Amino acid sequence: MSAASVIEKARVKSSSLAGAVSPTIPVLVCAFGIFLLSGMDAAMKVLVIAVGVYNTVLWRSMLATLVAGTGWLAGPRSLPAASVLRLHALRAVVVGIVLLSFFWGLVRLPLAEAVGLSFVAPLFALLLAALLLGERIQRKAIWASLAGIAGVAIIVAGQFGQKTYAGDALLGTAAVLVSTVFYAYNLILARRQAMLAKPIEIMLFQNLCVAVMLGLAAPWLAIALPSNLWLPLAGVTALSLAGQFLMSWAYARAEAQYLIPTEYSAFIWAIALGWFFFDEAVTWTTLAGAGLIVASCLIAARSNPRLAEPIEVAV
């Protein structure tokens, strides 16, 4: 069976599921999944402040490997082929860069600002799809991309008015934008990966590869996690796995056009969690810039429906 026929069969199956269930429940489930993942971001910021981004990502990857490994061993399984293992390893490298750069930037920015900047990833994915896959970019998507860049510029411009953290914020902004470029590439890899492996296998080998790669520097950088941080680390892992499961469940039962807008509720949760846990105020430039980025992403998704197709993401 050709790859095209497999994709078409998956789309037909997804459409039949979407038509069989009212979108109301999947939308609510997806929104709750976004809330859990937003809570994970806030908890990760606490851990990164405490022990640094390297140790936070290292220990989280090890714990996630243990959890995913247990699930993989409990069900029917087989070792992936060498070509699939290479894809797992490649995506793990990309995800490792995403995690390190995003969470490094997160501690230097308000939570809402970092999340707002991360929304440009679909626009980068659009450009990468044109470069790597030869897809044609429609004029509407080009204008949407320019609007998204303008939104980023508005957020960055607002940082110059905050004298207390302008320099550090610019470094954090650069790190978050680097993470979004690699995250966009991660989206393309994830689509290939989802055709070749089950979600539990993807989660296992991705976290395992990240843990192994980071573990190479452990003799010089790793520290023992303080006992009072093990519970937050377990909470981060649980929030991540639960959020991913709920979103996967929702995308299997409703069309993406109903679910994509709920993903941008992460900005609202970021504002609330940033204010509650870190006493972070949100500036009008962050609100305006994030709003422009969200609008541009929705326009781009309409011009290229593939951007709205669900994928298995395990970050």
mmCIF file of C-alpha atoms in Angstrom:
data_model
loop_
_atom_site.group_PDB
_atom_site.id
_atom_site.type_symbol
_atom_site.label_atom_id
_atom_site.label_comp_id
_atom_site.label_asym_id
_atom_site.label_seq_id
_atom_site.Cartn_x
_atom_site.Cartn_y
_atom_site.Cartn_z
ATOM 1 C CA MET A 1 0.000 0.000 0.000
ATOM 2 C CA SER A 2 1.424 3.408 -0.962
ATOM 3 C CA ALA A 3 2.044 6.224 1.526
ATOM 4 C CA ALA A 4 -0.598 8.335 -0.226
ATOM 5 C CA SER A 5 -3.244 5.633 0.207
ATOM 6 C CA VAL A 6 -2.339 5.224 3.878
ATOM 7 C CA ILE A 7 -2.739 8.957 4.459
ATOM 8 C CA GLU A 8 -6.030 9.056 2.571
ATOM 9 C CA LYS A 9 -7.338 6.087 4.566
ATOM 10 C CA ALA A 10 -6.377 7.820 7.825
ATOM 11 C CA ARG A 11 -8.171 10.979 6.706
ATOM 12 C CA VAL A 12 -11.335 9.072 5.827
ATOM 13 C CA LYS A 13 -11.248 7.334 9.188
ATOM 14 C CA SER A 14 -10.709 10.661 10.980
ATOM 15 C CA SER A 15 -13.585 12.244 9.051
ATOM 16 C CA SER A 16 -15.931 9.392 9.951
ATOM 17 C CA LEU A 17 -15.048 9.711 13.611
ATOM 18 C CA ALA A 18 -15.486 13.463 13.475
ATOM 19 C CA GLY A 19 -18.910 13.073 11.929
ATOM 20 C CA ALA A 20 -20.038 10.520 14.506
ATOM 21 C CA VAL A 21 -19.517 12.715 17.567
ATOM 22 C CA SER A 22 -20.693 16.238 18.351
ATOM 23 C CA PRO A 23 -17.641 18.540 18.417
ATOM 24 C CA THR A 24 -18.709 20.098 21.730
ATOM 25 C CA ILE A 25 -17.226 17.397 23.971
ATOM 26 C CA PRO A 26 -13.943 17.042 22.007
ATOM 27 C CA VAL A 27 -13.528 20.844 22.059
ATOM 28 C CA LEU A 28 -13.966 20.913 25.839
ATOM 29 C CA VAL A 29 -11.585 17.964 26.250
ATOM 30 C CA CYS A 30 -8.991 19.623 24.014
ATOM 31 C CA ALA A 31 -9.317 22.886 25.956
ATOM 32 C CA PHE A 32 -8.747 21.003 29.207
ATOM 33 C CA GLY A 33 -5.696 19.316 27.691
ATOM 34 C CA ILE A 34 -4.334 22.756 26.773
ATOM 35 C CA PHE A 35 -4.910 23.872 30.374
ATOM 36 C CA LEU A 36 -2.908 20.898 31.685
ATOM 37 C CA LEU A 37 -0.047 21.590 29.286
ATOM 38 C CA SER A 38 -0.071 25.256 30.300
ATOM 39 C CA GLY A 39 0.242 24.150 33.906
ATOM 40 C CA MET A 40 3.186 21.996 32.836
ATOM 41 C CA ASP A 41 4.923 25.065 31.397
ATOM 42 C CA ALA A 42 4.479 26.935 34.681
ATOM 43 C CA ALA A 43 5.781 23.964 36.703
ATOM 44 C CA MET A 44 8.746 23.600 34.342
ATOM 45 C CA LYS A 45 9.605 27.264 34.916
ATOM 46 C CA VAL A 46 9.707 26.622 38.670
ATOM 47 C CA LEU A 47 12.043 23.649 38.168
ATOM 48 C CA VAL A 48 14.311 25.474 35.734
ATOM 49 C CA ILE A 49 14.678 28.373 38.166
ATOM 50 C CA ALA A 50 15.591 25.872 40.899
ATOM 51 C CA VAL A 51 18.079 23.543 39.147
ATOM 52 C CA GLY A 52 18.644 24.956 35.656
ATOM 53 C CA VAL A 53 17.323 23.954 32.256
ATOM 54 C CA TYR A 54 19.799 21.101 31.662
ATOM 55 C CA ASN A 55 18.991 19.187 34.849
ATOM 56 C CA THR A 56 15.266 19.841 34.557
ATOM 57 C CA VAL A 57 15.073 18.443 31.019
ATOM 58 C CA LEU A 58 17.450 15.572 31.849
ATOM 59 C CA TRP A 59 15.467 14.343 34.851
ATOM 60 C CA ARG A 60 12.124 14.877 33.127
ATOM 61 C CA SER A 61 13.280 12.862 30.117
ATOM 62 C CA MET A 62 14.464 10.031 32.369
ATOM 63 C CA LEU A 63 11.190 9.910 34.290
ATOM 64 C CA ALA A 64 9.134 10.116 31.089
ATOM 65 C CA THR A 65 11.217 7.275 29.629
ATOM 66 C CA LEU A 66 10.382 5.121 32.650
ATOM 67 C CA VAL A 67 6.651 5.868 32.380
ATOM 68 C CA ALA A 68 6.500 5.408 28.596
ATOM 69 C CA GLY A 69 8.650 2.278 28.823
ATOM 70 C CA THR A 70 6.231 0.735 31.282
ATOM 71 C CA GLY A 71 3.337 1.395 28.909
ATOM 72 C CA TRP A 72 5.286 0.063 25.928
ATOM 73 C CA LEU A 73 6.219 -3.160 27.744
ATOM 74 C CA ALA A 74 2.649 -3.685 28.935
ATOM 75 C CA GLY A 75 1.167 -3.887 25.436
ATOM 76 C CA PRO A 76 1.927 -5.608 22.132
ATOM 77 C CA ARG A 77 5.302 -4.416 20.910
ATOM 78 C CA SER A 78 8.114 -4.999 18.506
ATOM 79 C CA LEU A 79 11.479 -3.347 18.067
ATOM 80 C CA PRO A 80 11.342 -0.649 15.378
ATOM 81 C CA ALA A 81 13.299 -1.051 12.166
ATOM 82 C CA ALA A 82 16.649 0.685 11.799
ATOM 83 C CA SER A 83 15.169 3.375 9.537
ATOM 84 C CA VAL A 84 12.481 4.133 12.118
ATOM 85 C CA LEU A 85 15.066 4.261 14.900
ATOM 86 C CA ARG A 86 17.028 6.820 12.886
ATOM 87 C CA LEU A 87 13.884 8.925 12.566
ATOM 88 C CA HIS A 88 13.260 8.617 16.326
ATOM 89 C CA ALA A 89 16.834 9.734 17.006
ATOM 90 C CA LEU A 90 16.652 12.656 14.563
ATOM 91 C CA ARG A 91 13.445 13.956 16.066
ATOM 92 C CA ALA A 92 14.875 13.492 19.570
ATOM 93 C CA VAL A 93 17.795 15.770 18.655
ATOM 94 C CA VAL A 94 15.367 18.386 17.368
ATOM 95 C CA VAL A 95 13.092 18.050 20.411
ATOM 96 C CA GLY A 96 16.119 18.328 22.717
ATOM 97 C CA ILE A 97 17.020 21.660 21.129
ATOM 98 C CA VAL A 98 13.390 22.790 21.397
ATOM 99 C CA LEU A 99 13.190 21.949 25.098
ATOM 100 C CA LEU A 100 16.542 23.448 26.090
ATOM 101 C CA SER A 101 16.087 26.681 24.156
ATOM 102 C CA PHE A 102 12.415 27.230 25.052
ATOM 103 C CA PHE A 103 12.769 26.629 28.776
ATOM 104 C CA TRP A 104 16.048 28.592 28.901
ATOM 105 C CA GLY A 105 14.153 31.509 27.390
ATOM 106 C CA LEU A 106 11.111 30.906 29.588
ATOM 107 C CA VAL A 107 12.907 31.855 32.801
ATOM 108 C CA ARG A 108 13.979 35.155 31.191
ATOM 109 C CA LEU A 109 10.508 36.136 29.999
ATOM 110 C CA PRO A 110 7.030 36.419 31.475
ATOM 111 C CA LEU A 111 5.140 33.179 30.872
ATOM 112 C CA ALA A 112 2.531 34.860 28.648
ATOM 113 C CA GLU A 113 5.198 36.511 26.515
ATOM 114 C CA ALA A 114 7.078 33.251 25.932
ATOM 115 C CA VAL A 115 3.882 31.380 25.041
ATOM 116 C CA GLY A 116 2.770 34.191 22.733
ATOM 117 C CA LEU A 117 6.076 34.107 20.859
ATOM 118 C CA SER A 118 5.919 30.306 20.555
ATOM 119 C CA PHE A 119 2.709 30.620 18.528
ATOM 120 C CA VAL A 120 4.736 31.562 15.423
ATOM 121 C CA ALA A 121 5.792 27.896 15.034
ATOM 122 C CA PRO A 122 3.010 27.085 12.496
ATOM 123 C CA LEU A 123 4.233 29.965 10.326
ATOM 124 C CA PHE A 124 7.768 28.593 10.384
ATOM 125 C CA ALA A 125 6.323 25.155 9.587
ATOM 126 C CA LEU A 126 4.640 26.657 6.543
ATOM 127 C CA LEU A 127 7.955 28.042 5.289
ATOM 128 C CA LEU A 128 9.839 24.827 6.043
ATOM 129 C CA ALA A 129 7.201 22.780 4.217
ATOM 130 C CA ALA A 130 7.863 24.925 1.158
ATOM 131 C CA LEU A 131 11.627 24.536 1.478
ATOM 132 C CA LEU A 132 11.809 20.856 2.414
ATOM 133 C CA LEU A 133 8.678 19.400 0.842
ATOM 134 C CA GLY A 134 8.261 21.677 -2.162
ATOM 135 C CA GLU A 135 4.793 22.838 -1.113
ATOM 136 C CA ARG A 136 3.439 26.000 -2.709
ATOM 137 C CA ILE A 137 2.749 28.885 -0.350
ATOM 138 C CA GLN A 138 -0.406 30.806 -1.153
ATOM 139 C CA ARG A 139 -0.384 34.595 -1.174
ATOM 140 C CA LYS A 140 -2.767 34.708 1.792
ATOM 141 C CA ALA A 141 -0.304 32.637 3.840
ATOM 142 C CA ILE A 142 2.566 34.963 2.895
ATOM 143 C CA TRP A 143 0.646 37.971 4.174
ATOM 144 C CA ALA A 144 -0.262 36.018 7.305
ATOM 145 C CA SER A 145 3.409 35.228 7.886
ATOM 146 C CA LEU A 146 4.321 38.895 7.560
ATOM 147 C CA ALA A 147 1.591 39.744 10.065
ATOM 148 C CA GLY A 148 3.010 37.148 12.449
ATOM 149 C CA ILE A 149 6.477 38.664 12.126
ATOM 150 C CA ALA A 150 4.931 42.065 12.869
ATOM 151 C CA GLY A 151 3.403 40.571 16.018
ATOM 152 C CA VAL A 152 6.828 39.364 17.141
ATOM 153 C CA ALA A 153 8.256 42.830 16.432
ATOM 154 C CA ILE A 154 5.563 44.444 18.588
ATOM 155 C CA ILE A 155 6.388 42.142 21.514
ATOM 156 C CA VAL A 156 10.131 42.781 21.159
ATOM 157 C CA ALA A 157 9.591 46.540 20.856
ATOM 158 C CA GLY A 158 7.658 46.496 24.105
ATOM 159 C CA GLN A 159 10.643 44.996 25.889
ATOM 160 C CA PHE A 160 12.694 48.145 25.375
ATOM 161 C CA GLY A 161 10.284 49.993 27.631
ATOM 162 C CA GLN A 162 11.012 47.598 30.495
ATOM 163 C CA LYS A 163 14.417 48.808 31.681
ATOM 164 C CA THR A 164 14.659 46.282 34.484
ATOM 165 C CA TYR A 165 14.849 43.267 32.245
ATOM 166 C CA ALA A 166 15.224 44.476 28.635
ATOM 167 C CA GLY A 167 18.659 42.908 28.011
ATOM 168 C CA ASP A 168 17.800 39.558 29.518
ATOM 169 C CA ALA A 169 14.400 39.577 27.834
ATOM 170 C CA LEU A 170 15.953 39.998 24.405
ATOM 171 C CA LEU A 171 18.143 36.950 25.009
ATOM 172 C CA GLY A 172 15.087 35.024 26.180
ATOM 173 C CA THR A 173 13.156 36.133 23.105
ATOM 174 C CA ALA A 174 15.967 34.945 20.829
ATOM 175 C CA ALA A 175 16.008 31.555 22.601
ATOM 176 C CA VAL A 176 12.234 31.117 22.297
ATOM 177 C CA LEU A 177 12.313 32.032 18.600
ATOM 178 C CA VAL A 178 15.115 29.514 18.014
ATOM 179 C CA SER A 179 12.968 26.901 19.740
ATOM 180 C CA THR A 180 10.008 27.714 17.482
ATOM 181 C CA VAL A 181 12.093 27.222 14.328
ATOM 182 C CA PHE A 182 13.188 23.780 15.500
ATOM 183 C CA TYR A 183 9.669 23.032 16.748
ATOM 184 C CA ALA A 184 8.369 23.753 13.257
ATOM 185 C CA TYR A 185 10.825 21.205 11.862
ATOM 186 C CA ASN A 186 9.685 18.869 14.630
ATOM 187 C CA LEU A 187 6.113 19.147 13.298
ATOM 188 C CA ILE A 188 7.228 17.966 9.867
ATOM 189 C CA LEU A 189 9.186 15.055 11.368
ATOM 190 C CA ALA A 190 6.251 14.146 13.604
ATOM 191 C CA ARG A 191 3.965 13.680 10.605
ATOM 192 C CA ARG A 192 6.398 11.165 9.131
ATOM 193 C CA GLN A 193 6.868 9.499 12.504
ATOM 194 C CA ALA A 194 3.123 9.095 13.136
ATOM 195 C CA MET A 195 2.836 7.027 9.934
ATOM 196 C CA LEU A 196 5.518 4.588 11.062
ATOM 197 C CA ALA A 197 5.072 4.095 14.810
ATOM 198 C CA LYS A 198 2.451 4.049 17.545
ATOM 199 C CA PRO A 199 2.259 6.989 19.983
ATOM 200 C CA ILE A 200 3.615 4.973 22.932
ATOM 201 C CA GLU A 201 6.640 3.891 20.885
ATOM 202 C CA ILE A 202 7.247 7.476 19.794
ATOM 203 C CA MET A 203 7.080 8.734 23.376
ATOM 204 C CA LEU A 204 9.401 5.999 24.641
ATOM 205 C CA PHE A 205 12.164 6.318 22.076
ATOM 206 C CA GLN A 206 11.968 10.087 21.892
ATOM 207 C CA ASN A 207 12.392 10.544 25.637
ATOM 208 C CA LEU A 208 14.985 7.758 25.770
ATOM 209 C CA CYS A 209 17.079 9.364 23.035
ATOM 210 C CA VAL A 210 16.851 12.796 24.670
ATOM 211 C CA ALA A 211 17.895 11.298 28.019
ATOM 212 C CA VAL A 212 20.844 9.470 26.438
ATOM 213 C CA MET A 213 22.048 12.552 24.572
ATOM 214 C CA LEU A 214 21.830 14.798 27.609
ATOM 215 C CA GLY A 215 23.314 12.051 29.750
ATOM 216 C CA LEU A 216 26.573 12.307 27.814
ATOM 217 C CA ALA A 217 27.246 15.582 29.620
ATOM 218 C CA ALA A 218 26.037 14.291 32.992
ATOM 219 C CA PRO A 219 29.530 13.821 34.519
ATOM 220 C CA TRP A 220 30.075 17.579 34.190
ATOM 221 C CA LEU A 221 26.601 19.135 34.407
ATOM 222 C CA ALA A 222 24.214 16.793 36.214
ATOM 223 C CA ILE A 223 23.296 17.257 39.861
ATOM 224 C CA ALA A 224 21.199 15.099 42.164
ATOM 225 C CA LEU A 225 17.659 16.430 42.191
ATOM 226 C CA PRO A 226 16.732 17.752 45.669
ATOM 227 C CA SER A 227 14.126 15.589 47.378
ATOM 228 C CA ASN A 228 11.582 18.421 47.509
ATOM 229 C CA LEU A 229 11.605 18.682 43.694
ATOM 230 C CA TRP A 230 10.725 15.071 42.897
ATOM 231 C CA LEU A 231 7.006 15.708 43.412
ATOM 232 C CA PRO A 232 6.978 18.751 41.055
ATOM 233 C CA LEU A 233 8.937 16.676 38.515
ATOM 234 C CA ALA A 234 6.372 13.871 38.730
ATOM 235 C CA GLY A 235 3.645 16.477 38.365
ATOM 236 C CA VAL A 236 5.283 17.890 35.236
ATOM 237 C CA THR A 237 5.461 14.415 33.688
ATOM 238 C CA ALA A 238 1.852 13.618 34.607
ATOM 239 C CA LEU A 239 0.578 16.931 33.233
ATOM 240 C CA SER A 240 2.501 16.418 30.000
ATOM 241 C CA LEU A 241 1.253 12.864 29.416
ATOM 242 C CA ALA A 242 -2.338 13.682 30.404
ATOM 243 C CA GLY A 243 -2.442 16.786 28.222
ATOM 244 C CA GLN A 244 -1.094 14.913 25.202
ATOM 245 C CA PHE A 245 -3.565 12.055 25.725
ATOM 246 C CA LEU A 246 -6.573 14.380 25.969
ATOM 247 C CA MET A 247 -5.570 16.298 22.849
ATOM 248 C CA SER A 248 -5.019 13.075 20.895
ATOM 249 C CA TRP A 249 -8.440 11.826 22.039
ATOM 250 C CA ALA A 250 -10.084 15.071 20.932
ATOM 251 C CA TYR A 251 -8.374 15.167 17.522
ATOM 252 C CA ALA A 252 -9.537 11.606 16.836
ATOM 253 C CA ARG A 253 -13.168 12.644 17.360
ATOM 254 C CA ALA A 254 -13.571 16.121 15.885
ATOM 255 C CA GLU A 255 -12.299 18.023 12.879
ATOM 256 C CA ALA A 256 -9.232 20.147 13.414
ATOM 257 C CA GLN A 257 -11.087 23.327 12.368
ATOM 258 C CA TYR A 258 -13.062 23.110 15.623
ATOM 259 C CA LEU A 259 -10.061 22.309 17.804
ATOM 260 C CA ILE A 260 -7.268 24.554 16.507
ATOM 261 C CA PRO A 261 -8.711 27.764 18.067
ATOM 262 C CA THR A 262 -8.750 26.137 21.513
ATOM 263 C CA GLU A 263 -4.970 25.734 21.365
ATOM 264 C CA TYR A 264 -4.562 29.489 21.606
ATOM 265 C CA SER A 265 -6.326 29.460 24.977
ATOM 266 C CA ALA A 266 -2.832 28.620 26.247
ATOM 267 C CA PHE A 267 -2.115 32.363 26.126
ATOM 268 C CA ILE A 268 -4.984 33.074 28.536
ATOM 269 C CA TRP A 269 -3.787 30.364 30.912
ATOM 270 C CA ALA A 270 -0.223 31.699 30.632
ATOM 271 C CA ILE A 271 -1.425 35.150 31.705
ATOM 272 C CA ALA A 272 -3.298 33.715 34.695
ATOM 273 C CA LEU A 273 -0.562 31.291 35.793
ATOM 274 C CA GLY A 274 2.195 33.854 35.283
ATOM 275 C CA TRP A 275 0.329 36.350 37.454
ATOM 276 C CA PHE A 276 -0.595 33.811 40.154
ATOM 277 C CA PHE A 277 2.742 32.003 40.528
ATOM 278 C CA PHE A 278 5.321 34.566 39.382
ATOM 279 C CA ASP A 279 3.581 37.927 39.893
ATOM 280 C CA GLU A 280 4.068 38.722 36.191
ATOM 281 C CA ALA A 281 2.201 41.628 34.647
ATOM 282 C CA VAL A 282 1.211 41.508 30.974
ATOM 283 C CA THR A 283 1.895 44.601 28.856
ATOM 284 C CA TRP A 284 -0.350 45.867 26.086
ATOM 285 C CA THR A 285 2.406 45.163 23.568
ATOM 286 C CA THR A 286 2.397 41.477 24.552
ATOM 287 C CA LEU A 287 -1.392 41.345 24.184
ATOM 288 C CA ALA A 288 -1.335 43.129 20.816
ATOM 289 C CA GLY A 289 1.595 41.122 19.448
ATOM 290 C CA ALA A 290 0.198 37.777 20.552
ATOM 291 C CA GLY A 291 -3.211 38.656 19.122
ATOM 292 C CA LEU A 292 -1.654 39.466 15.763
ATOM 293 C CA ILE A 293 0.352 36.213 15.792
ATOM 294 C CA VAL A 294 -2.735 34.124 16.631
ATOM 295 C CA ALA A 295 -4.777 35.794 13.880
ATOM 296 C CA SER A 296 -2.006 35.216 11.340
ATOM 297 C CA CYS A 297 -1.722 31.530 12.301
ATOM 298 C CA LEU A 298 -5.472 30.990 11.890
ATOM 299 C CA ILE A 299 -5.391 32.655 8.453
ATOM 300 C CA ALA A 300 -2.375 30.574 7.416
ATOM 301 C CA ALA A 301 -4.078 27.373 8.587
ATOM 302 C CA ARG A 302 -7.109 28.175 6.428
ATOM 303 C CA SER A 303 -4.910 28.771 3.407
ATOM 304 C CA ASN A 304 -3.058 25.483 3.964
ATOM 305 C CA PRO A 305 -5.306 22.903 5.701
ATOM 306 C CA ARG A 306 -2.323 20.580 6.326
ATOM 307 C CA LEU A 307 -1.243 22.955 9.067
ATOM 308 C CA ALA A 308 -4.443 22.066 10.890
ATOM 309 C CA GLU A 309 -4.027 18.307 10.666
ATOM 310 C CA PRO A 310 -3.437 16.652 14.058
ATOM 311 C CA ILE A 311 -0.085 15.034 14.759
ATOM 312 C CA GLU A 312 1.381 13.098 17.645
ATOM 313 C CA VAL A 313 3.614 15.504 19.555
ATOM 314 C CA ALA A 314 5.498 14.313 22.618
ATOM 315 C CA VAL A 315 7.413 17.273 23.982
#
